[in-house]
PDB file of C-alpha atoms in Angstrom:
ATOM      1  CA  UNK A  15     115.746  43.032 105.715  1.00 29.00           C
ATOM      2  CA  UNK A  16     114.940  46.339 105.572  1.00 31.00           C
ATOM      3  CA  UNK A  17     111.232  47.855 105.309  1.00 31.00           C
ATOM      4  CA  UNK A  18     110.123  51.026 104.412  1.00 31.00           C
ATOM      5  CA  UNK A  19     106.672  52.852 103.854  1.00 30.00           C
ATOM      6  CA  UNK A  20     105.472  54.095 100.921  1.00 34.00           C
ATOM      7  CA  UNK A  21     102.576  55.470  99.391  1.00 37.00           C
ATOM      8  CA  UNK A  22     100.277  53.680 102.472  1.00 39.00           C
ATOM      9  CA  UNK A  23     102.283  50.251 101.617  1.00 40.00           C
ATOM     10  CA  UNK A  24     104.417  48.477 103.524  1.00 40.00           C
ATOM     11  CA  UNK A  25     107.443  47.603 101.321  1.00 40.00           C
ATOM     12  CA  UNK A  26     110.681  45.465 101.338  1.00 37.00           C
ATOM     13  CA  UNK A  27     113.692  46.661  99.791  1.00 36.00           C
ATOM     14  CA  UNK A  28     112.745  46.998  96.119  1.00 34.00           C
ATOM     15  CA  UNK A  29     115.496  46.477  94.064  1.00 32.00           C
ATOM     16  CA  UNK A  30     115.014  42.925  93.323  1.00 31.00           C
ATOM     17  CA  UNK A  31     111.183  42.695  94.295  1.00 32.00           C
ATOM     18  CA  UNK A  32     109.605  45.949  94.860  1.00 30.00           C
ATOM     19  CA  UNK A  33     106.508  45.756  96.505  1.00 30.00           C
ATOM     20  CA  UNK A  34     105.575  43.024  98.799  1.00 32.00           C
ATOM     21  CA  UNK A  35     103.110  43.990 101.564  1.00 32.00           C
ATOM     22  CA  UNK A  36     102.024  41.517 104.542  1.00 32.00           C
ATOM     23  CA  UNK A  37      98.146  42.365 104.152  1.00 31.00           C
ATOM     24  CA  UNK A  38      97.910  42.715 100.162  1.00 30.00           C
ATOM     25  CA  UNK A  39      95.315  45.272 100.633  1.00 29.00           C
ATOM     26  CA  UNK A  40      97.175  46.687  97.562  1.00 28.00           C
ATOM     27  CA  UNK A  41      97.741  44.276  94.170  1.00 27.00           C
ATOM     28  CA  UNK A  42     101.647  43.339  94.326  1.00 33.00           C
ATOM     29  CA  UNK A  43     103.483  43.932  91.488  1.00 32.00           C
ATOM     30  CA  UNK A  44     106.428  42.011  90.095  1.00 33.00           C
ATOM     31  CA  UNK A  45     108.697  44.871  89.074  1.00 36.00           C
ATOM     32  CA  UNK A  46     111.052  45.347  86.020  1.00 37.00           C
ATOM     33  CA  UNK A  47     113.572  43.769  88.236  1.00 40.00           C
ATOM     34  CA  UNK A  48     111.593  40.577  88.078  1.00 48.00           C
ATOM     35  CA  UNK A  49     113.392  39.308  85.142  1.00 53.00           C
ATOM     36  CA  UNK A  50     116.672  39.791  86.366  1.00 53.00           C
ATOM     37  CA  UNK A  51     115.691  38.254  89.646  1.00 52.00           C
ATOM     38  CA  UNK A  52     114.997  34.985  88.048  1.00 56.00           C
ATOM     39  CA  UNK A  53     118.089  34.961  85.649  1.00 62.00           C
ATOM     40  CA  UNK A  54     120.007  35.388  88.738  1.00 59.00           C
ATOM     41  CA  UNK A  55     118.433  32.784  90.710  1.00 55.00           C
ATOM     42  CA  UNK A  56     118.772  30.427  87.380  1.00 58.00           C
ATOM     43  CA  UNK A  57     123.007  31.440  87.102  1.00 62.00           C
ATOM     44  CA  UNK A  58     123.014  30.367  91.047  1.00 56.00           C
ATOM     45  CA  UNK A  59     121.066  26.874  90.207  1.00 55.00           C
ATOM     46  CA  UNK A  60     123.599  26.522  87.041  1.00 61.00           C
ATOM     47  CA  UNK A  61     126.842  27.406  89.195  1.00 60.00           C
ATOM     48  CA  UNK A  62     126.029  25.066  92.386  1.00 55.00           C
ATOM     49  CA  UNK A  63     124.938  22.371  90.077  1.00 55.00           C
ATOM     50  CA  UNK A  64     128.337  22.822  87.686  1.00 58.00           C
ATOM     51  CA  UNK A  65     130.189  23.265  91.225  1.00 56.00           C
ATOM     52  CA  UNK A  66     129.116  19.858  92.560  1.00 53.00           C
ATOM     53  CA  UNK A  67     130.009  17.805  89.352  1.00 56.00           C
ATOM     54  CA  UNK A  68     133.760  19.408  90.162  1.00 56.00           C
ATOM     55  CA  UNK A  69     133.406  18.141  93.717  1.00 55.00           C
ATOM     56  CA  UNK A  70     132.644  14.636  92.192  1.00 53.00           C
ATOM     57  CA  UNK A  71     135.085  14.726  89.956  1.00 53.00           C
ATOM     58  CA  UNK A  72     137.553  15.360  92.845  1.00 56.00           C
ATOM     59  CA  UNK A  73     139.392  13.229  95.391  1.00 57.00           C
ATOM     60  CA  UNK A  74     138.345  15.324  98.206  1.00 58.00           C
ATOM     61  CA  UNK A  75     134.739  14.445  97.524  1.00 58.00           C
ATOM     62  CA  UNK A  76     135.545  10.732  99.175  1.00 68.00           C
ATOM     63  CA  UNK A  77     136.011  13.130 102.154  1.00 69.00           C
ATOM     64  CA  UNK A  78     132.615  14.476 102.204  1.00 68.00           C
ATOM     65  CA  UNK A  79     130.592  10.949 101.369  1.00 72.00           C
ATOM     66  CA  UNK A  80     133.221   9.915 104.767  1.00 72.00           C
ATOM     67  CA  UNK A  81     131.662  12.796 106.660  1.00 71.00           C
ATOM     68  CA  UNK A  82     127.747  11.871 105.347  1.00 73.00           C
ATOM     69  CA  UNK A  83     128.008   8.403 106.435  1.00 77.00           C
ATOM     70  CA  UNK A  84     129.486   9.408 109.880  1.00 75.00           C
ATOM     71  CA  UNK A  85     126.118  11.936 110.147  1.00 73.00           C
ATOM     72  CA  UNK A  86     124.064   9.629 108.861  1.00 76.00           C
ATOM     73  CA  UNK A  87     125.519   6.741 111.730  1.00 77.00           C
ATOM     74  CA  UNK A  88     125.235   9.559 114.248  1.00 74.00           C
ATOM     75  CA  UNK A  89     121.266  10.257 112.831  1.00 73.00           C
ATOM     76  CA  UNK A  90     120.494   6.455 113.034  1.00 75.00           C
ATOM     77  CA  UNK A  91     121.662   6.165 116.557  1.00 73.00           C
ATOM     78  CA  UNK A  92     119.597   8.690 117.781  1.00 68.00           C
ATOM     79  CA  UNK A  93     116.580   7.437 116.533  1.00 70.00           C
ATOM     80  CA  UNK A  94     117.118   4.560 118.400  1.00 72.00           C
ATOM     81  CA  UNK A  95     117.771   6.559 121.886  1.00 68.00           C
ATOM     82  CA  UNK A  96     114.784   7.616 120.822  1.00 66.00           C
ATOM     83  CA  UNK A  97     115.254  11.507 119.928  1.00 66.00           C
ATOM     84  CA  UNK A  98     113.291  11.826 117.043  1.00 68.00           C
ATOM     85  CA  UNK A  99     111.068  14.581 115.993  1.00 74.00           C
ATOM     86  CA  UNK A 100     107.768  14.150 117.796  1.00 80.00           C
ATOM     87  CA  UNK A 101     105.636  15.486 115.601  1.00 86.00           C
ATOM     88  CA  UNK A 102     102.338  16.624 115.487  1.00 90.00           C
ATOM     89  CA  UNK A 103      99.852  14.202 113.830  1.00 91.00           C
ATOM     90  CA  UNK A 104      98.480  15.255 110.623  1.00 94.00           C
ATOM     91  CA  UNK A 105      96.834  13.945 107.469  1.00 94.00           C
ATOM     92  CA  UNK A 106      97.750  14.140 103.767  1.00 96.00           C
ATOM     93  CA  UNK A 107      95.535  16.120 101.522  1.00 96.00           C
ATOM     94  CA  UNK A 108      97.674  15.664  98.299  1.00 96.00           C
ATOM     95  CA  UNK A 109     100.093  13.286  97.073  1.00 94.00           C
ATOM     96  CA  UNK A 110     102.913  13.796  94.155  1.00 91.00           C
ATOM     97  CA  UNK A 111     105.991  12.861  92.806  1.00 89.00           C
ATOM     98  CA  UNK A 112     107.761  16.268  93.725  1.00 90.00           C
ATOM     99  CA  UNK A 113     105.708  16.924  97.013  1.00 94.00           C
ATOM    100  CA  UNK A 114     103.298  16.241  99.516  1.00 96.00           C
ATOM    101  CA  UNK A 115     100.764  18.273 101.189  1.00 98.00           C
ATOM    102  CA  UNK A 116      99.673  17.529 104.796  1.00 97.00           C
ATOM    103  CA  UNK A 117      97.368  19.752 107.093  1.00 96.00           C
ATOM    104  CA  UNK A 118      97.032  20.011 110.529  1.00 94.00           C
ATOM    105  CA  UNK A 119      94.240  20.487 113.152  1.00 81.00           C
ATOM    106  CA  UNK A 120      90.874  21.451 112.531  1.00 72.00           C
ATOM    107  CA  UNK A 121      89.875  23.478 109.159  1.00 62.00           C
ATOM    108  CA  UNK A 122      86.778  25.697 108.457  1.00 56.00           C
ATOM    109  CA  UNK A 123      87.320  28.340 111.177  1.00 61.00           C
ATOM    110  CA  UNK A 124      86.826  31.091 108.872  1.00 61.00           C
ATOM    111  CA  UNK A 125      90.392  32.452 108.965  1.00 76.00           C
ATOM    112  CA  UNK A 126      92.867  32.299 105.896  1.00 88.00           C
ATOM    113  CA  UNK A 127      95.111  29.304 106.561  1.00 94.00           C
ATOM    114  CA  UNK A 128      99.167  29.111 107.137  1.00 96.00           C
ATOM    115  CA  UNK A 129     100.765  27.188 103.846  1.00 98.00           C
ATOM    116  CA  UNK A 130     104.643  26.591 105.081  1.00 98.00           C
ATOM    117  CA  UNK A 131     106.867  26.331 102.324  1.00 97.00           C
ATOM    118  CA  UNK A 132     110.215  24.811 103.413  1.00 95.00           C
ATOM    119  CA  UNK A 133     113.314  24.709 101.810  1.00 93.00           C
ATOM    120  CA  UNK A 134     113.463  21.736  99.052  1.00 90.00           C
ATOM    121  CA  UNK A 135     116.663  20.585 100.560  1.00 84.00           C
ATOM    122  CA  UNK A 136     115.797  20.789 103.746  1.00 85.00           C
ATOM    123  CA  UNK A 137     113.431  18.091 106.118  1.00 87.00           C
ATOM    124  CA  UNK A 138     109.777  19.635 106.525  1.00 91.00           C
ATOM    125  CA  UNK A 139     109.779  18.427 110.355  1.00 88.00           C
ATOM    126  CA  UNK A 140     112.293  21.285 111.051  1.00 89.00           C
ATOM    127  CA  UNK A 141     108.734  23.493 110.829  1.00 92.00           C
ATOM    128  CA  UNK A 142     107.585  20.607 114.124  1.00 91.00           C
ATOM    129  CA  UNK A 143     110.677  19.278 115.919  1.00 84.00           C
ATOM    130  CA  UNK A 144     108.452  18.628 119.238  1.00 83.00           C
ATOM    131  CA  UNK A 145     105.619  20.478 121.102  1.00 86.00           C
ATOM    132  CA  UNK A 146     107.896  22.991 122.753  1.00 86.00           C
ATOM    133  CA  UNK A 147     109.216  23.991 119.490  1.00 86.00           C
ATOM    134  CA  UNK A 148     107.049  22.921 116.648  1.00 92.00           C
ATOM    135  CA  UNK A 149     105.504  25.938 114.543  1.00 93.00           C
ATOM    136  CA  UNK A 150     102.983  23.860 113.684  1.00 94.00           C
ATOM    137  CA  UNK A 151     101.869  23.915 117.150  1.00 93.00           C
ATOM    138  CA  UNK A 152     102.217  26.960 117.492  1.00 93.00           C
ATOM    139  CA  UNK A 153      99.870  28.241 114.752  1.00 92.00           C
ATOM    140  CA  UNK A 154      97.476  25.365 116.179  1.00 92.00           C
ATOM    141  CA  UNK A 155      97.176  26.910 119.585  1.00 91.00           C
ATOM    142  CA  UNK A 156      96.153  30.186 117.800  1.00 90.00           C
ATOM    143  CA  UNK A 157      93.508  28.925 115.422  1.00 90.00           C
ATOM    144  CA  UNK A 158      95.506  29.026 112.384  1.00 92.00           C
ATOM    145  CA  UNK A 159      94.854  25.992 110.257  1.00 93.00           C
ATOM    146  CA  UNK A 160      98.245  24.952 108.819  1.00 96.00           C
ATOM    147  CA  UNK A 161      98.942  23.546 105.895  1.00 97.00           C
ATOM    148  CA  UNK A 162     102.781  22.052 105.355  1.00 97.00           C
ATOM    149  CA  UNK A 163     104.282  21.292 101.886  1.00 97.00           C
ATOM    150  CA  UNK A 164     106.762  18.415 101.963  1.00 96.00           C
ATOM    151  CA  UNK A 165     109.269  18.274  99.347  1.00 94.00           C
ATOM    152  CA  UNK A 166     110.285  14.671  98.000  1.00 90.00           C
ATOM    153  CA  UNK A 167     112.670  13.373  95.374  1.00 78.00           C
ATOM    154  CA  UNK A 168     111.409  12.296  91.779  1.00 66.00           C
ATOM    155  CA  UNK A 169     112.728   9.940  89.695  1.00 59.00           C
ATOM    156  CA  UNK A 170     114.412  11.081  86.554  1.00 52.00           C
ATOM    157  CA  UNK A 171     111.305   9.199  84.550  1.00 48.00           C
ATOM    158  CA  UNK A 172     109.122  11.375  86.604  1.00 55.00           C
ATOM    159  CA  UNK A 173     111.152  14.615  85.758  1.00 56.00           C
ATOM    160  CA  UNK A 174     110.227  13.993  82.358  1.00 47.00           C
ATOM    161  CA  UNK A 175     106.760  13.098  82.357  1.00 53.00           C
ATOM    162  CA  UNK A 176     104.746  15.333  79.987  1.00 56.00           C
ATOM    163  CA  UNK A 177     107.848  17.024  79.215  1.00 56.00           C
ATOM    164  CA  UNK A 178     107.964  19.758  81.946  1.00 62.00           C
ATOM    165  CA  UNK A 179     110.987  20.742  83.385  1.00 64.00           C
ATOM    166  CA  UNK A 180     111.269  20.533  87.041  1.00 74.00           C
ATOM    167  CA  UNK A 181     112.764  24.219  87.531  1.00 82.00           C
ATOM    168  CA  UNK A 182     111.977  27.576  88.862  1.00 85.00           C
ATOM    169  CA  UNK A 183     108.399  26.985  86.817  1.00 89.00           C
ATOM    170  CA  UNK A 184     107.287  23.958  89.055  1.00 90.00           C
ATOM    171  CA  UNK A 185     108.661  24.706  92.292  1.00 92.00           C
ATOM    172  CA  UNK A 186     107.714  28.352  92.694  1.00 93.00           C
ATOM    173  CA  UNK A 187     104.840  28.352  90.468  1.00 95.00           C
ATOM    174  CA  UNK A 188     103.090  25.344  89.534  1.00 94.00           C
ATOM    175  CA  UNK A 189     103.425  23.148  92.750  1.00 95.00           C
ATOM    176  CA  UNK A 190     102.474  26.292  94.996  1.00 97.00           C
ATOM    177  CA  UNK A 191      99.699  26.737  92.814  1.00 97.00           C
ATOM    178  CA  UNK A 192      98.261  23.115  93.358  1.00 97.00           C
ATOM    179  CA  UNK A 193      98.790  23.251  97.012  1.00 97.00           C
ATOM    180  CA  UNK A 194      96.559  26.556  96.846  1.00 98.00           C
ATOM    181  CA  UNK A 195      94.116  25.380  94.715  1.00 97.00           C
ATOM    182  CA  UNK A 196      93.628  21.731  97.031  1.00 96.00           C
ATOM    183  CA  UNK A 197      93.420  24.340 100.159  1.00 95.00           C
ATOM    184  CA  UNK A 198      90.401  26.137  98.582  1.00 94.00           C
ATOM    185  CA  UNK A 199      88.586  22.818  97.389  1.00 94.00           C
ATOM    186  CA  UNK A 200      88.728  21.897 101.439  1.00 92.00           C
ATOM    187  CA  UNK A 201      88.469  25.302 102.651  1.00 91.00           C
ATOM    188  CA  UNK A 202      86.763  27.530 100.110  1.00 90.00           C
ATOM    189  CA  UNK A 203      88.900  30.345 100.283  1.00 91.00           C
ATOM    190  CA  UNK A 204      91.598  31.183  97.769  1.00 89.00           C
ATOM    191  CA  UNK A 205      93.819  33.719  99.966  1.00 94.00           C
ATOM    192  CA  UNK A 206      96.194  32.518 102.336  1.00 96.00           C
ATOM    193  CA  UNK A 207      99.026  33.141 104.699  1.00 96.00           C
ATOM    194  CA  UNK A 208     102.572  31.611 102.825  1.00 97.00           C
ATOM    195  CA  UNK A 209     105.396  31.215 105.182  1.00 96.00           C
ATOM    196  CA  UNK A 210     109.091  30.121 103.866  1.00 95.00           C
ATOM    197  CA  UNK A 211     112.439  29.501 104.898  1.00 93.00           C
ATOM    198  CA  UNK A 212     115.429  29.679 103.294  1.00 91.00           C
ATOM    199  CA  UNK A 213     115.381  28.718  99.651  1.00 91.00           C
ATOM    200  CA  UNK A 214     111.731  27.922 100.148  1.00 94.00           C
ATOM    201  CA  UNK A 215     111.065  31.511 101.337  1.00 94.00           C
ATOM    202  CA  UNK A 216     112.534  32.750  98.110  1.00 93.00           C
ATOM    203  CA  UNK A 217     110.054  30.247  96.056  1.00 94.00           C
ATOM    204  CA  UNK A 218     107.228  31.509  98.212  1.00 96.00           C
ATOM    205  CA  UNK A 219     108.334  35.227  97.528  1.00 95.00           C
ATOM    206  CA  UNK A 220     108.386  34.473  93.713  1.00 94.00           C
ATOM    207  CA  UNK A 221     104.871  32.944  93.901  1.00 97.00           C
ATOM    208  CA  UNK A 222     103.555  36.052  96.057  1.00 96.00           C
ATOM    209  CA  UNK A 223     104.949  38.555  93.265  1.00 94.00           C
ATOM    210  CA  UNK A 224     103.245  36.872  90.457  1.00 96.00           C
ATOM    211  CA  UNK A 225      99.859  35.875  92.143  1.00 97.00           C
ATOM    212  CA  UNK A 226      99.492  38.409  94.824  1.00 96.00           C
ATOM    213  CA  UNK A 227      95.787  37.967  94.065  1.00 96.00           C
ATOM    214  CA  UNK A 228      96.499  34.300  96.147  1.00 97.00           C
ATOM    215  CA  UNK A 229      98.386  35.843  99.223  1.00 96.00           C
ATOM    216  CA  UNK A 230      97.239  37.130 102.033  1.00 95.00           C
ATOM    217  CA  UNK A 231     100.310  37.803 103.869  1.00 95.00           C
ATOM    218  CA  UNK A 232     103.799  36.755 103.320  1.00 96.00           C
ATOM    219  CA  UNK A 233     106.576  35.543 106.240  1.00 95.00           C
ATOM    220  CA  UNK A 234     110.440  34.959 105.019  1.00 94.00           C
ATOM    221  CA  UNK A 235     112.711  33.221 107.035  1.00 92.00           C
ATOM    222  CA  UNK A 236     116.044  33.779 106.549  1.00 89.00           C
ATOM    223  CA  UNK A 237     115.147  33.684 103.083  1.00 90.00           C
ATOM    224  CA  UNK A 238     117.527  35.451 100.029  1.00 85.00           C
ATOM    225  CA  UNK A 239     116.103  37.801  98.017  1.00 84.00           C
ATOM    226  CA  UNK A 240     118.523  40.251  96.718  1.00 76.00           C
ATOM    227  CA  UNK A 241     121.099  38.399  93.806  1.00 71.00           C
ATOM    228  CA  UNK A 242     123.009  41.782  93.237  1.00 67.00           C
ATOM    229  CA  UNK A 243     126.137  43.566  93.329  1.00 65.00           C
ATOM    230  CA  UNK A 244     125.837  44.652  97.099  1.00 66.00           C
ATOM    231  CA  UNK A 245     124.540  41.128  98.109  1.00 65.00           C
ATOM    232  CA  UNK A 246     127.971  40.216  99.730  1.00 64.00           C
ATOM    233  CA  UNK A 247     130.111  37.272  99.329  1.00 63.00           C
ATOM    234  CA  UNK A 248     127.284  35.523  98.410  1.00 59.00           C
ATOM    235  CA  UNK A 249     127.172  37.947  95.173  1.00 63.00           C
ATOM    236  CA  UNK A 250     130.775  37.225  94.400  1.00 65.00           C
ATOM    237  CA  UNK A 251     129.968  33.548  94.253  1.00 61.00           C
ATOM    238  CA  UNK A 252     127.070  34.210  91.444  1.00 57.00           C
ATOM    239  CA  UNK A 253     128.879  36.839  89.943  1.00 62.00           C
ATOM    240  CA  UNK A 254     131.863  34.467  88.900  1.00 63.00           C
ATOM    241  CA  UNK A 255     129.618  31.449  87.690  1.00 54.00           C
ATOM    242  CA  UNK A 256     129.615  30.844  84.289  1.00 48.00           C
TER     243      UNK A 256
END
């Protein structure tokens, strides 16, 4: 990820999002590339959706549901060896059909608190595996107060409710918006640190660039930003979806 400076701000490569700084001492701006950004990232949520109704379709997909329920065996037995993720304890804070937000260790301390924003189709423990590698821990041991977003399923009834569509809207708008807004009833502060990885790095860089007002400073892990020509193989992919 390259990073450049300009004009006294710290700035990633712009072409998609062009001006992200980790201390927003400067308002963040979502660019004229903004729109094109999200009809990119909507073409790549059309094509992997269309993509796995052809994998269902096919014979091969009996394959992959063979190779789940082997993982899955190979997950259960674990869990009774006892290798689990020992994770730190926490409380929950707020409770919906799409998410959950917990938080961890003491809050008050006067410094902006650590929202982590993982992936949706990832597990949040990945974020606090066990006390030699948990981030949560981590952040703990440093007085940051950490705050984890937990992604669930909803049922299709749920989806539904008032007629809101559970897209790009909810999940990097709306839902980071209500985690924000529960961390400044407890907290009182409305600025905070937002942390991502992966897909849920990209929804926390979407949120940043349209409420940088909200962000304090911004950490992406291995999180995709750039949907254009020069993006690789990955570009091909998007480039041939329908």
């Amino acid at each position: 990820m390259r990073v450049w400076q300009r004009d006294g701000k710290q700035e990633l490569s712009g072409e998609i999002i062009p001006a992200f700084c980790f201390e927003y001492s400067h308002a963040c701006r979502w660019g004229a590339a903004g729109p094109l950004f999200l009809k990119e990232i909507k073409k790549w949520l059309l094509f992997t959706t269309q993509l796995y109704s052809l994998l269902e379709l096919s014979p091969t997909m009996n394959l992959f549901h063979q190779f789940d329920r082997i993982r899955r065996r190979q997950g259960r037995l674990l869990d009774m060896l006892g290798l689990v993720p020992a994770e730190t304890p926490a409380r929950v804070v707020l409770s919906a059909p799409a998410f959950t937000l917990k938080a961890y260790g003491d809050t008050g301390d006067g410094e902006p608190p650590l929202l982590i924003v993982p992936a949706p189709i990832k597990r949040a423990y990945i974020w606090d595996l066990l006390p030699r590698v948990s981030v949560v821990r981590h952040c703990l041991s440093h007085g940051i107060s950490v705050y984890l977003m937990q992604w669930e399923q909803p049922h299709l009834e749920q989806q539904e409710a008032g007629g809101q569509e559970l897209g790009l809207a909810a999940y990097a708008d709306r839902y980071i918006s209500t985690c924000l807004d529960a961390i400044k009833a407890e907290l009182g502060v409305r600025r905070v640190f937002l942390a991502g990885h992966s897909l849920g790095g990209t929804l926390a860089a979407i949120f940043a660039a349209l409420h940088p007002e909200r962000v304090r400073g911004l950490v992406l892990l291995a999180a995709p930003l750039r949907f254009g020509p020069k993006s690789g193989s990955f570009g091909h992919l998007l480039a041939a979806a329908p």
